[in-house]
Amino acid sequence: MMSAMPNETIKCDIAVIGAGPAGYSAAVYAVRAGFSVALWMGPEPGGQLTTTNEVENFIGFPEGILGPELMERSKKQAERLGAKLISGSVTKIVKNENGFALESDSQPGQARAVIVATGAVAKWLGIPSEQKLKGRGISGCATCDGFFFRGKKVAVIGAGDVAMEDAETMSKFAESVTVLVRKPESGVRASRAMFERAKNNPKITFMFSTEVDEFLGDQKLSGIRAKNNVTGESTEIAVEGAFIAIGHRPNTEPFRDLIECDEEGYIKAQGTKTNVEGIFAAGDVADRVYRQAITSAGTGCMAALDAKKYLESKA
Ligand code: NDP
């Protein structure tokens, strides 16, 4: 961990913002390319993987690995190779004649290039029983956790393309999949094709105008109490898994005045290049489609190689 004086400006070639697979991978590639690298770890070092249990699809771990352990190892790897890890968040990036000034709630920085890898957070319903059973039957990622629900009854909450994909994914493992949609059928946000495909899947059932009141179970999820918001009728659905697919929010608020983002806040990147020369994006912060640890690590590598090319062109 960096041991500079508080408020002392950290000077480096490449600043990496974010401590998930994208940030750590970017830092590893950038230091190995011979640059000085500082990485601001942000409010939740390790990112979304810290709330995942077993990761079985990150290649190279035949027995699987716990999400937090994967991130701890990545952190050690970046640190061992020479990246400076800084506790705290970057609150603003300002372009100046030497590159970029980084304002922070801990140590400010000055860098010649910046890689933004601040990730995204899954939206949750925000009810207490959800918080209690997260990781105990309730998941935010069917691609990651679906496998653990082989032969079980599960629910998907949401009605966007991700909810349809999750329902399809789960239909391959689960005995049955119930999709809870808070709007009537006409309000389904997913593309027609994906909605129709899910509707035609014999394992998938839809409940429209239905909202989750409470997740049931003590140590493990055992069911959902849901309410029809038209009739007011309450139902209990027996499920052992529930996948929340109600969208993600990219962590770009502090940068939106400088870096071009789309209407939902994802960075608009061409490859890893943002609209600002010298600022690159990696991982979920610019990815609304794949959102996997391995793809984030891949784009982290790409961002570091692009930053290298950029800095060499300036030398
Ligand atoms: P979306 O924002 O498209 O959909 C979110 C869904 O969650 C909506 O149906 C919304 O319902 C519902 N929702 C939001 N809050 C709540 C809540 N509190 N309770 C119940 N339901 C809630 O998000 P997605 O993650 O599905 O998709 C993100 C983007 O990625 C989209 O642009 C999508 O098209 C794209 N994508 C494309 C794919 C493809 O083309 N293959 C695959 C996957 C994603 P409401 O309408 O009532 O607000």
PDB file of C-alpha atoms in Angstrom, residues 154 156 163-179 192-208:
ATOM      1  CA  VAL A 154     -35.810 -20.453  -9.609  1.00  0.00           C
ATOM      2  CA  VAL A 156     -35.867 -14.100 -12.364  1.00  0.00           C
ATOM      3  CA  ALA A 163     -33.782 -10.850 -17.534  1.00  0.00           C
ATOM      4  CA  MET A 164     -34.736 -12.737 -20.722  1.00  0.00           C
ATOM      5  CA  GLU A 165     -31.185 -13.983 -21.132  1.00  0.00           C
ATOM      6  CA  ASP A 166     -31.043 -15.008 -17.486  1.00  0.00           C
ATOM      7  CA  ALA A 167     -34.338 -16.879 -17.844  1.00  0.00           C
ATOM      8  CA  GLU A 168     -32.994 -18.694 -20.927  1.00  0.00           C
ATOM      9  CA  THR A 169     -29.704 -19.476 -19.183  1.00  0.00           C
ATOM     10  CA  MET A 170     -31.478 -20.771 -16.111  1.00  0.00           C
ATOM     11  CA  SER A 171     -33.876 -22.904 -18.163  1.00  0.00           C
ATOM     12  CA  LYS A 172     -30.846 -25.025 -19.104  1.00  0.00           C
ATOM     13  CA  PHE A 173     -30.089 -25.812 -15.462  1.00  0.00           C
ATOM     14  CA  ALA A 174     -33.241 -25.344 -13.452  1.00  0.00           C
ATOM     15  CA  GLU A 175     -36.393 -27.414 -13.189  1.00  0.00           C
ATOM     16  CA  SER A 176     -38.511 -24.319 -13.807  1.00  0.00           C
ATOM     17  CA  VAL A 177     -38.064 -20.571 -14.137  1.00  0.00           C
ATOM     18  CA  THR A 178     -40.661 -17.990 -13.096  1.00  0.00           C
ATOM     19  CA  VAL A 179     -40.086 -14.459 -14.377  1.00  0.00           C
ATOM     20  CA  ARG A 192     -39.565  -8.616 -28.945  1.00  0.00           C
ATOM     21  CA  ALA A 193     -37.406 -11.469 -30.221  1.00  0.00           C
ATOM     22  CA  MET A 194     -35.903 -12.244 -26.834  1.00  0.00           C
ATOM     23  CA  PHE A 195     -39.243 -11.942 -25.046  1.00  0.00           C
ATOM     24  CA  GLU A 196     -40.938 -14.265 -27.563  1.00  0.00           C
ATOM     25  CA  ARG A 197     -38.153 -16.803 -27.281  1.00  0.00           C
ATOM     26  CA  ALA A 198     -38.475 -16.856 -23.509  1.00  0.00           C
ATOM     27  CA  LYS A 199     -42.271 -17.108 -23.733  1.00  0.00           C
ATOM     28  CA  ASN A 200     -41.965 -20.089 -26.060  1.00  0.00           C
ATOM     29  CA  ASN A 201     -39.610 -21.903 -23.704  1.00  0.00           C
ATOM     30  CA  PRO A 202     -41.694 -24.560 -21.908  1.00  0.00           C
ATOM     31  CA  LYS A 203     -39.646 -24.229 -18.717  1.00  0.00           C
ATOM     32  CA  ILE A 204     -40.273 -20.465 -18.401  1.00  0.00           C
ATOM     33  CA  THR A 205     -43.456 -18.976 -16.915  1.00  0.00           C
ATOM     34  CA  PHE A 206     -44.185 -15.235 -16.648  1.00  0.00           C
ATOM     35  CA  MET A 207     -46.055 -13.469 -13.879  1.00  0.00           C
ATOM     36  CA  PHE A 208     -46.923  -9.931 -14.990  1.00  0.00           C
TER      37      PHE A 208
END
